[in-house]
PDB file of C-alpha atoms in Angstrom:
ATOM      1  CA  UNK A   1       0.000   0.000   0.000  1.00 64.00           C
ATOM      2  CA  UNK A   2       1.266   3.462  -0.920  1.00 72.00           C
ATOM      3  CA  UNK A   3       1.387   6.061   1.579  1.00 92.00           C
ATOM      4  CA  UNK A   4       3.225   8.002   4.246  1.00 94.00           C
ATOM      5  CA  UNK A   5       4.595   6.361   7.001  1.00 95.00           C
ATOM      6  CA  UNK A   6       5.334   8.540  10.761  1.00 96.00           C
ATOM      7  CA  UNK A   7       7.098   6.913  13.646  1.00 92.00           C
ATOM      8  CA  UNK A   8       6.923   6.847  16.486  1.00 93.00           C
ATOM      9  CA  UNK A   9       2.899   7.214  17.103  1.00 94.00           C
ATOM     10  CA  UNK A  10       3.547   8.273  20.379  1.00 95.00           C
ATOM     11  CA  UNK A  11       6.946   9.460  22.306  1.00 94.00           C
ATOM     12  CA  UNK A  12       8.229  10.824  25.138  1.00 93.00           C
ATOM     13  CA  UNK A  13      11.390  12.732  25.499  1.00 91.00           C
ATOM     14  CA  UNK A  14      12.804  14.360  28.746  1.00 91.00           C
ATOM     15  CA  UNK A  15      14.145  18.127  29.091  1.00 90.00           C
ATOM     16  CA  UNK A  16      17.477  18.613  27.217  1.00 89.00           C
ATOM     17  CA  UNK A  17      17.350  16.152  25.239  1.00 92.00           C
ATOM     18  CA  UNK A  18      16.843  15.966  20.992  1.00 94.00           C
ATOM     19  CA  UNK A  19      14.576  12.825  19.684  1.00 95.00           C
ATOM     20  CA  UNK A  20      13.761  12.341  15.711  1.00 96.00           C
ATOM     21  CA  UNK A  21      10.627  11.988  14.262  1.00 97.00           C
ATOM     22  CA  UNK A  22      10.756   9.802  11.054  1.00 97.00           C
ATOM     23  CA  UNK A  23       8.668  10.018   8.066  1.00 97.00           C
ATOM     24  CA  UNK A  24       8.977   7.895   5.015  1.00 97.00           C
ATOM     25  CA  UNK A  25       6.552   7.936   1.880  1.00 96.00           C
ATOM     26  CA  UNK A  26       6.773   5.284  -0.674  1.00 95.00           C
ATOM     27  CA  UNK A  27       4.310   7.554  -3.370  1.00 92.00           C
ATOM     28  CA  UNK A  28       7.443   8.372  -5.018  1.00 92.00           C
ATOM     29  CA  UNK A  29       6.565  12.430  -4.253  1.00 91.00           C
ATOM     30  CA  UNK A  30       9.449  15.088  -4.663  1.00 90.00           C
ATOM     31  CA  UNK A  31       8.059  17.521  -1.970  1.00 90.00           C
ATOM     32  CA  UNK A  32       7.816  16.789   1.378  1.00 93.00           C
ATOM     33  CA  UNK A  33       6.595  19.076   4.631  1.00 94.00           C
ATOM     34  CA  UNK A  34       7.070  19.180   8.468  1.00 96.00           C
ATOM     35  CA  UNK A  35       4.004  20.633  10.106  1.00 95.00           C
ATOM     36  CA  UNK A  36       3.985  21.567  13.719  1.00 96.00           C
ATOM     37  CA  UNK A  37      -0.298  21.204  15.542  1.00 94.00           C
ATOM     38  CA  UNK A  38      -1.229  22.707  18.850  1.00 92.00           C
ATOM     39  CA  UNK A  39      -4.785  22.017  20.321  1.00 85.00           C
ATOM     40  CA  UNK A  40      -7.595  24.260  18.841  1.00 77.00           C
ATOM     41  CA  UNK A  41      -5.128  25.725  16.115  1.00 80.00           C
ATOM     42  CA  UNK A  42      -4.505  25.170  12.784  1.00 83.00           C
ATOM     43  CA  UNK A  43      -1.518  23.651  10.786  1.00 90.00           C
ATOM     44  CA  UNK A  44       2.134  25.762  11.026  1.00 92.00           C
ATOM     45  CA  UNK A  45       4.785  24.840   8.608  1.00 92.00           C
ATOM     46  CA  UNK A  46       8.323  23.826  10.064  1.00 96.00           C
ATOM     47  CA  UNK A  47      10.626  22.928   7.235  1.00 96.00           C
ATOM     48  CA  UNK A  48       9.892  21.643   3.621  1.00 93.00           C
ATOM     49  CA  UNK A  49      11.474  19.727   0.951  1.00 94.00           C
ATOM     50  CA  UNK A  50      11.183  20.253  -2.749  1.00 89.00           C
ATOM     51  CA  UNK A  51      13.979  17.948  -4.087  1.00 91.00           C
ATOM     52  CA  UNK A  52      16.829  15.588  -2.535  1.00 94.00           C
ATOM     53  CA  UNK A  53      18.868  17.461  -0.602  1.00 95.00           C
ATOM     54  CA  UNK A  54      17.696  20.927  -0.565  1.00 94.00           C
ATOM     55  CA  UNK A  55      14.845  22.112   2.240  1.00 95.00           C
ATOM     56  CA  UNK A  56      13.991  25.651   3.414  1.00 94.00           C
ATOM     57  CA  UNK A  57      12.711  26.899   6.709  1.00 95.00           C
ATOM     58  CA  UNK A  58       8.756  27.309   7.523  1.00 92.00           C
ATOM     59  CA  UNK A  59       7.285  29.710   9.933  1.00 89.00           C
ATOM     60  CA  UNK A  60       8.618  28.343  12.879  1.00 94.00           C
ATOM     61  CA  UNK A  61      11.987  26.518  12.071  1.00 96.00           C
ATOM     62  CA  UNK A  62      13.474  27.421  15.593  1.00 96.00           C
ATOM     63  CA  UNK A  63      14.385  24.781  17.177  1.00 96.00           C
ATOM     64  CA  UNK A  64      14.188  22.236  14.635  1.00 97.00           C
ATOM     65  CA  UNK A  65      16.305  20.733  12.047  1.00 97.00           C
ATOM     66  CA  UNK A  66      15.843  18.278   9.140  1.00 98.00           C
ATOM     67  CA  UNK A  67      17.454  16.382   6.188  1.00 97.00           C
ATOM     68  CA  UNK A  68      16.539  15.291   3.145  1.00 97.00           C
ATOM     69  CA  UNK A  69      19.623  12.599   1.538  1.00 97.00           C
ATOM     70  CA  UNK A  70      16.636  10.555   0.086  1.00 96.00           C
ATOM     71  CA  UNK A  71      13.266  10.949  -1.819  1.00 96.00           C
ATOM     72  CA  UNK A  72      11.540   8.375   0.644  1.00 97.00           C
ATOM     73  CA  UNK A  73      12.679  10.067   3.961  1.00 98.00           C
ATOM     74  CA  UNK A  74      12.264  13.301   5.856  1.00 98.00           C
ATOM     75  CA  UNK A  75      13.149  12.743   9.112  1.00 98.00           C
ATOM     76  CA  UNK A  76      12.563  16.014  11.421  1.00 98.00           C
ATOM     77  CA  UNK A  77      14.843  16.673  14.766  1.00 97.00           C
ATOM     78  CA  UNK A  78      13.530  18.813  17.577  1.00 96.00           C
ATOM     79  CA  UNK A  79      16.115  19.983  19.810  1.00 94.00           C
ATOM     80  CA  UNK A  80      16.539  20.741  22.830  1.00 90.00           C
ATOM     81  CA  UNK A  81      16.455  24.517  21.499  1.00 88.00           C
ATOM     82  CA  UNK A  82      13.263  23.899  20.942  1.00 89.00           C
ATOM     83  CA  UNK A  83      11.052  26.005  23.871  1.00 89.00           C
ATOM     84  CA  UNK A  84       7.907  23.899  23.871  1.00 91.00           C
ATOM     85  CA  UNK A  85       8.204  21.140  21.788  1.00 94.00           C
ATOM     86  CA  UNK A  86       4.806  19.402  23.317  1.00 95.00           C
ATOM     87  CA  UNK A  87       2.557  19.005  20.215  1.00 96.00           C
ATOM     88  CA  UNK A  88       1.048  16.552  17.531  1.00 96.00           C
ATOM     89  CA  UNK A  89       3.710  17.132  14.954  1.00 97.00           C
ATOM     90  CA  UNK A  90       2.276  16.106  10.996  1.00 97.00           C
ATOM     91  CA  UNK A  91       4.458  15.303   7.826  1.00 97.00           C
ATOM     92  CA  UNK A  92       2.697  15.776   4.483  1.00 94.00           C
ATOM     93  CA  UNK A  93       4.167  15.011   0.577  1.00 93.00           C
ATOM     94  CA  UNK A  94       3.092  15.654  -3.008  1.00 87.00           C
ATOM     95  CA  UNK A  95       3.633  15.089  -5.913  1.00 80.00           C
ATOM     96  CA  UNK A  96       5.266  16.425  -8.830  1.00 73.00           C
ATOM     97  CA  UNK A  97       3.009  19.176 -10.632  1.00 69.00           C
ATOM     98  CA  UNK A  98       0.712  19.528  -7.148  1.00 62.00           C
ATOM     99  CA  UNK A  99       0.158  22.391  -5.725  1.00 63.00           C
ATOM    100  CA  UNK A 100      -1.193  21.357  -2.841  1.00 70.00           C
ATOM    101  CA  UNK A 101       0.131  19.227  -0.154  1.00 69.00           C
ATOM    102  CA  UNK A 102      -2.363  15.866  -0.597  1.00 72.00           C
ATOM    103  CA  UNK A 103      -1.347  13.558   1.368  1.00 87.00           C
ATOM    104  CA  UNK A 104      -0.502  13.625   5.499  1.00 93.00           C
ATOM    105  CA  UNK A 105       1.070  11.011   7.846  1.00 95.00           C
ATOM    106  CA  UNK A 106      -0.622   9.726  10.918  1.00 94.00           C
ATOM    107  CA  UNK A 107       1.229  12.039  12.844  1.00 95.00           C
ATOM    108  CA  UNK A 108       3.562  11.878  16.152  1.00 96.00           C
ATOM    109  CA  UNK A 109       2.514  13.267  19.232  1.00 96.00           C
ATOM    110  CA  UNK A 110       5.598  14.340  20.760  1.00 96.00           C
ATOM    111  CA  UNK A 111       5.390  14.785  24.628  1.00 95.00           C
ATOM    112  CA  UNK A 112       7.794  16.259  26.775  1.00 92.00           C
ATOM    113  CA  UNK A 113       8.743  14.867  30.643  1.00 87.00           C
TER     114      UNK A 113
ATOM    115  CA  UNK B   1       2.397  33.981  11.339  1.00 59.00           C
ATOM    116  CA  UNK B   2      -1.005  34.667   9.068  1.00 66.00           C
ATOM    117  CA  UNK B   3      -3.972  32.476  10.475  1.00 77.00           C
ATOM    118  CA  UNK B   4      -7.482  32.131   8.529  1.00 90.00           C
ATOM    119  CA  UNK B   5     -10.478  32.801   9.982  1.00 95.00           C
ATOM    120  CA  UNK B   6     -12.560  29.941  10.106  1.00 96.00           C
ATOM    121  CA  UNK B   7     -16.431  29.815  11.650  1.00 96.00           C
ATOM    122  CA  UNK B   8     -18.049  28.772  13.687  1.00 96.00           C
ATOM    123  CA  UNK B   9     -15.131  26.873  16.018  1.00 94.00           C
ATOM    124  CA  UNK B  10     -16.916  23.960  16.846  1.00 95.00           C
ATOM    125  CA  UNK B  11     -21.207  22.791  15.386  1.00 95.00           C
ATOM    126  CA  UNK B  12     -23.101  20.697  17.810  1.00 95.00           C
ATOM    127  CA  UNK B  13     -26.009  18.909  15.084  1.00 92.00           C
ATOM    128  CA  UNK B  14     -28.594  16.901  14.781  1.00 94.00           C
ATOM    129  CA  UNK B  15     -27.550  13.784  12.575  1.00 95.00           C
ATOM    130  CA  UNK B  16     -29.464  14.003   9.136  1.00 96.00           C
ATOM    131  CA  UNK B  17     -29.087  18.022   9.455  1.00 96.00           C
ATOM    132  CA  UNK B  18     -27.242  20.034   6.919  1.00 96.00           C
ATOM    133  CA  UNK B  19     -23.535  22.108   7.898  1.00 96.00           C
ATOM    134  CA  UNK B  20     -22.398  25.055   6.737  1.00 97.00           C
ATOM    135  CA  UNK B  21     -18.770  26.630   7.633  1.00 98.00           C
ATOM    136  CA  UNK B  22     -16.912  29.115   6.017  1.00 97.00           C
ATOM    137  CA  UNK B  23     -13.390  30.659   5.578  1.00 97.00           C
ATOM    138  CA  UNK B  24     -12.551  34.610   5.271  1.00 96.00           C
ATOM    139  CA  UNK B  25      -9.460  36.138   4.744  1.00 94.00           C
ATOM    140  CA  UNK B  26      -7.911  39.699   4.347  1.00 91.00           C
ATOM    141  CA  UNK B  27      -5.975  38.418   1.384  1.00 90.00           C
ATOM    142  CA  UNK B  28      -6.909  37.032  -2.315  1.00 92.00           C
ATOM    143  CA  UNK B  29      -5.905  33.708  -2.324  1.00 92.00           C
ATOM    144  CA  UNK B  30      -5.572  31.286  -5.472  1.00 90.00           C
ATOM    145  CA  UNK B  31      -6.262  28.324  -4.178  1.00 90.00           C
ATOM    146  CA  UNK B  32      -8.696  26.946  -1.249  1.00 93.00           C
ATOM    147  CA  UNK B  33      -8.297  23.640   0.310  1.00 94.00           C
ATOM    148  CA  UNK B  34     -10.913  21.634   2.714  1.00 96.00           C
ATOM    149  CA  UNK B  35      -9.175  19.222   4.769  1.00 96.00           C
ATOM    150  CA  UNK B  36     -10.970  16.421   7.406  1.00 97.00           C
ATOM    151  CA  UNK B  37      -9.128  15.334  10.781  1.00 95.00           C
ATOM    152  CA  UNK B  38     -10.520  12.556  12.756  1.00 94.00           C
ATOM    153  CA  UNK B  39      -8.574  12.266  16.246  1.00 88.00           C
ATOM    154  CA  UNK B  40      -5.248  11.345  16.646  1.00 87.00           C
ATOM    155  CA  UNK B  41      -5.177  10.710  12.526  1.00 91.00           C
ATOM    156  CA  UNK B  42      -3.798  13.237   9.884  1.00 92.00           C
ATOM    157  CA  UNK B  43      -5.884  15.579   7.696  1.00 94.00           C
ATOM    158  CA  UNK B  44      -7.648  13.870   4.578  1.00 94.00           C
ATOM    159  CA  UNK B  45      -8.263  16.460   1.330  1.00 92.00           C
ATOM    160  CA  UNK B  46     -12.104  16.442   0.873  1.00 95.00           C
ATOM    161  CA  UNK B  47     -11.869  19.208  -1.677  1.00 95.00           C
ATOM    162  CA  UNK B  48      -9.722  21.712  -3.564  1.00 92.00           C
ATOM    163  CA  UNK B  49     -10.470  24.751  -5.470  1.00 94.00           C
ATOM    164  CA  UNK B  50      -8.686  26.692  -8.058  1.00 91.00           C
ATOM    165  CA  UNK B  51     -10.958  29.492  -9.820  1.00 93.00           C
ATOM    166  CA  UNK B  52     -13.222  32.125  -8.249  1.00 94.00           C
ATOM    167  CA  UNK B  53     -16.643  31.226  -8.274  1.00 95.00           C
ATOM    168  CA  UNK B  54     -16.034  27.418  -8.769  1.00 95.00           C
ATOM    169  CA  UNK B  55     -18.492  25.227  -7.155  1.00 97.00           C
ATOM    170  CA  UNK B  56     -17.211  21.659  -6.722  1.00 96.00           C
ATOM    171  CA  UNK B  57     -18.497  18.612  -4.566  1.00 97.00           C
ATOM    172  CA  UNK B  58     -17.615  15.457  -3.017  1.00 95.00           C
ATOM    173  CA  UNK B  59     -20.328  13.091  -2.264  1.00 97.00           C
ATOM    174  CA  UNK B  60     -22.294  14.983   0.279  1.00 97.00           C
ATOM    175  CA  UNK B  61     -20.054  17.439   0.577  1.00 98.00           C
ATOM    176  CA  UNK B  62     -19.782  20.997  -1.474  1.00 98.00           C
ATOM    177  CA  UNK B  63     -17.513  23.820  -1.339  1.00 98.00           C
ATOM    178  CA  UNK B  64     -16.768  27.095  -2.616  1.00 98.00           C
ATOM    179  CA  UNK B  65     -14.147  29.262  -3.914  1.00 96.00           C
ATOM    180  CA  UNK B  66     -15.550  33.140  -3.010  1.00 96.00           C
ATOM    181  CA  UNK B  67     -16.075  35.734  -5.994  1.00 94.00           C
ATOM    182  CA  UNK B  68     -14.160  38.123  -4.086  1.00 94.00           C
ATOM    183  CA  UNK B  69     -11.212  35.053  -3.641  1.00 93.00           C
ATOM    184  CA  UNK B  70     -11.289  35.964  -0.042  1.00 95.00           C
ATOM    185  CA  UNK B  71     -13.607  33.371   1.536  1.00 96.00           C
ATOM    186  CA  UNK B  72     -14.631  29.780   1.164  1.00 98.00           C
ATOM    187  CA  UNK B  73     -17.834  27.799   1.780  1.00 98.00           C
ATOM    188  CA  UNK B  74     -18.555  23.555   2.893  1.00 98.00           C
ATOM    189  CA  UNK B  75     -21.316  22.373   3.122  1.00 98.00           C
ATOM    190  CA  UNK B  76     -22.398  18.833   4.174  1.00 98.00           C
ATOM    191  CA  UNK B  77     -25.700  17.418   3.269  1.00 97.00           C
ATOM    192  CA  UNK B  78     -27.755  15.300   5.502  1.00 96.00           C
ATOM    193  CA  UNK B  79     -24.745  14.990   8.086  1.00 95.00           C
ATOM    194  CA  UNK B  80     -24.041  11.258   9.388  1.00 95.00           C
ATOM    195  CA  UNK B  81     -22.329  10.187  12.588  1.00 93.00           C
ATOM    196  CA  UNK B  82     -18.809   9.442  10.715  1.00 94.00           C
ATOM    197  CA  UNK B  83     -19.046  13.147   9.727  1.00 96.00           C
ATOM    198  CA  UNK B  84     -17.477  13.936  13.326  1.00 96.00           C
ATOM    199  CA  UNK B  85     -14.397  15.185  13.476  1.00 96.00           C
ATOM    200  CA  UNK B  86     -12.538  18.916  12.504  1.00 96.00           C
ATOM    201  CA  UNK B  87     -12.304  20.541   9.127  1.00 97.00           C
ATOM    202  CA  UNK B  88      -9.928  22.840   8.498  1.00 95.00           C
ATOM    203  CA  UNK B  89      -9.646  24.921   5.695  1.00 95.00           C
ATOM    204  CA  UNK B  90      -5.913  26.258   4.230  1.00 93.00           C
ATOM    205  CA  UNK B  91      -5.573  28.977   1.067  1.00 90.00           C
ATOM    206  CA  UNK B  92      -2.481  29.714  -1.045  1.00 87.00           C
ATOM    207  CA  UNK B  93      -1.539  32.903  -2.266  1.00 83.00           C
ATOM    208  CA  UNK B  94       0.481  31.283  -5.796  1.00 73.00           C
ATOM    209  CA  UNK B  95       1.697  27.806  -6.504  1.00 63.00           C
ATOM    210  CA  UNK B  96       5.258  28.140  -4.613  1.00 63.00           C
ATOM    211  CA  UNK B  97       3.765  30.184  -0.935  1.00 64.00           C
ATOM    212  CA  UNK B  98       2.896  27.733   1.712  1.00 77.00           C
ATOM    213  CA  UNK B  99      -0.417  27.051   2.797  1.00 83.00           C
ATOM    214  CA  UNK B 100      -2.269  29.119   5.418  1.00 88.00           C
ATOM    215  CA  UNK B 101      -4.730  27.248   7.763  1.00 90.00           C
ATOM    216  CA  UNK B 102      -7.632  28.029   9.366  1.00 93.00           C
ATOM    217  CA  UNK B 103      -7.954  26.619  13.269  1.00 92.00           C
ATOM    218  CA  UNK B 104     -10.723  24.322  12.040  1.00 94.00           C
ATOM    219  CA  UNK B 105     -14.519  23.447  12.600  1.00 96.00           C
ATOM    220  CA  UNK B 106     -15.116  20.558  15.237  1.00 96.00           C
ATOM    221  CA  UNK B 107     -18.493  19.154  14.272  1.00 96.00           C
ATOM    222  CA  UNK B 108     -19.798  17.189  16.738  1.00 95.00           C
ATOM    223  CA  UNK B 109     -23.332  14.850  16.378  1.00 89.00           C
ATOM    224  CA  UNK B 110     -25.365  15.199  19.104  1.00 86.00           C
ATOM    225  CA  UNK B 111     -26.623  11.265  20.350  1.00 78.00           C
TER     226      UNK B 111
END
C-alpha cells in the first residue's frame, strides 16, 4: 500500500534532550513538509522539501532541524532549542506538478517529561 | 504567522441536518483547500479549489471558492455520525507560498 509512514505514534522525550521523528513515503513524491499542531489551532509549517537534498525553513523553524539525503525520507529533529516542543507534529508530501500538499502522515505526538 | 479565519469553532447537530462553515481572509488567495481530521489521525483532502466562483463537490459534501477570492464555503448534506471530526480549511496565495490554515470546525453529532 502506498502512503506516508510517521514513527513513532507516540513518544516521550525528557528536558534537554533531541529525539527524531521519522517520516517515510513510498508515493514516489518530490516535496515533502514538516508541520507543527497545537490544540484548537490550525496547521504551522516547520521545514519543507522540494527535491533531494535541498529544504527551506517554515514559519517556525526554531528549534528544529531536518534532512533530506533521500526521496523516501524526511526525518525532522527537535532539539533541545526547541522552547515547547509538546505538540502533535504532521508530515505531508506531493507530488510532482501539485500544488497542494495531498497527502498527510498519521502524525507523532511528541510529549515532553 | 497569518492564520485564517474559520467559523463557527466547533457545530453541535442533529444527525441528518445540513452544515455550513466558512473561511474569510484579508488576502486574495488562489487556491482553497478543505481538509478532514478525525482524532489522533492526519488531515484527509475532501476538496480543492482553483478558480473564483467554482463550485465543486464530493459526495455529500460541497464547497466554494468566493467571488471576491477571499472566503470559502462547505457544506455537508444530511450529516451522518462518521461526519465527526474537525475541518480545516488552508488557502495559497500562488503555486510556490505555503499554505495558510484556518484553526478548524469541530463538528460534533449530538446522540
Amino acid at each position: 500500500d502506498g502512503g506516508i509512514t510517521q514513527s513513532p505514534k507516540y513518544l516521550f522525550r525528557k528536558e534537554g534532550q533531541n529525539v527524531t521523528l521519522s517520516c517515510e513515503q513510498n508515493l514516489n513524491h518530490d516535496a515533502m513538509y514538516w508541520y507543527r499542531q497545537d490544540p484548537g489551532q490550525g496547521l504551522r509549517l516547520i521545514y519543507y522539501s522540494q527535491i533531494v537534498n535541498d529544504f527551506q525553513k517554515g514559519d517556525i523553524a526554531e528549534g528544529y532541524s531536518v534532512s533530506r539525503e533521500k526521496k523516501e525520507s524526511f526525518p525532522l529533529t527537535v532539539t533541545s532549542a526547541q522552547k515547547n516542543p509538546t505538540a502533535f507534529y504532521l508530515c505531508a508530501s506531493s507530488p510532482p506538478g501539485a500544488i497542494t500538499e495531498a497527502f498527510f502522515g498519521q502524525g507523532t505526538r511528541l510529549t515532553v517529561v | 504567522g497569518q492564520q485564517l479565519n474559520q467559523s463557527p469553532q466547533s457545530m453541535f447537530i442533529q444527525e441528518g441536518e445540513d452544515v455550513s462553515m466558512n473561511c474569510t481572509s484579508s488576502s486574495i488567495f488562489n487556491t482553497w483547500l478543505w481538509y478532514k481530521q478525525d482524532p489522533g489521525e492526519g488531515p484527509v483532502l475532501l476538496i480543492a479549489l482553483y478558480k473564483a466562483g467554482e463550485l465543486t463537490s464530493n459526495g455529500r459534501l460541497t464547497a466554494q471558492f468566493g467571488t471576491t477570492r477571499k472566503d470559502s464555503f462547505l457544506n455537508i448534506s444530511a450529516s451522518i455520525p462518521s461526519d465527526v471530526g474537525i475541518y480545516f480549511c488552508a488557502g495559497r496565495k500562488d503555486s510556490n507560498y505555503q499554505l495558510i490554515w484556518g484553526a478548524g470546525t469541530k463538528l460534533i453529532i449530538k446522540p
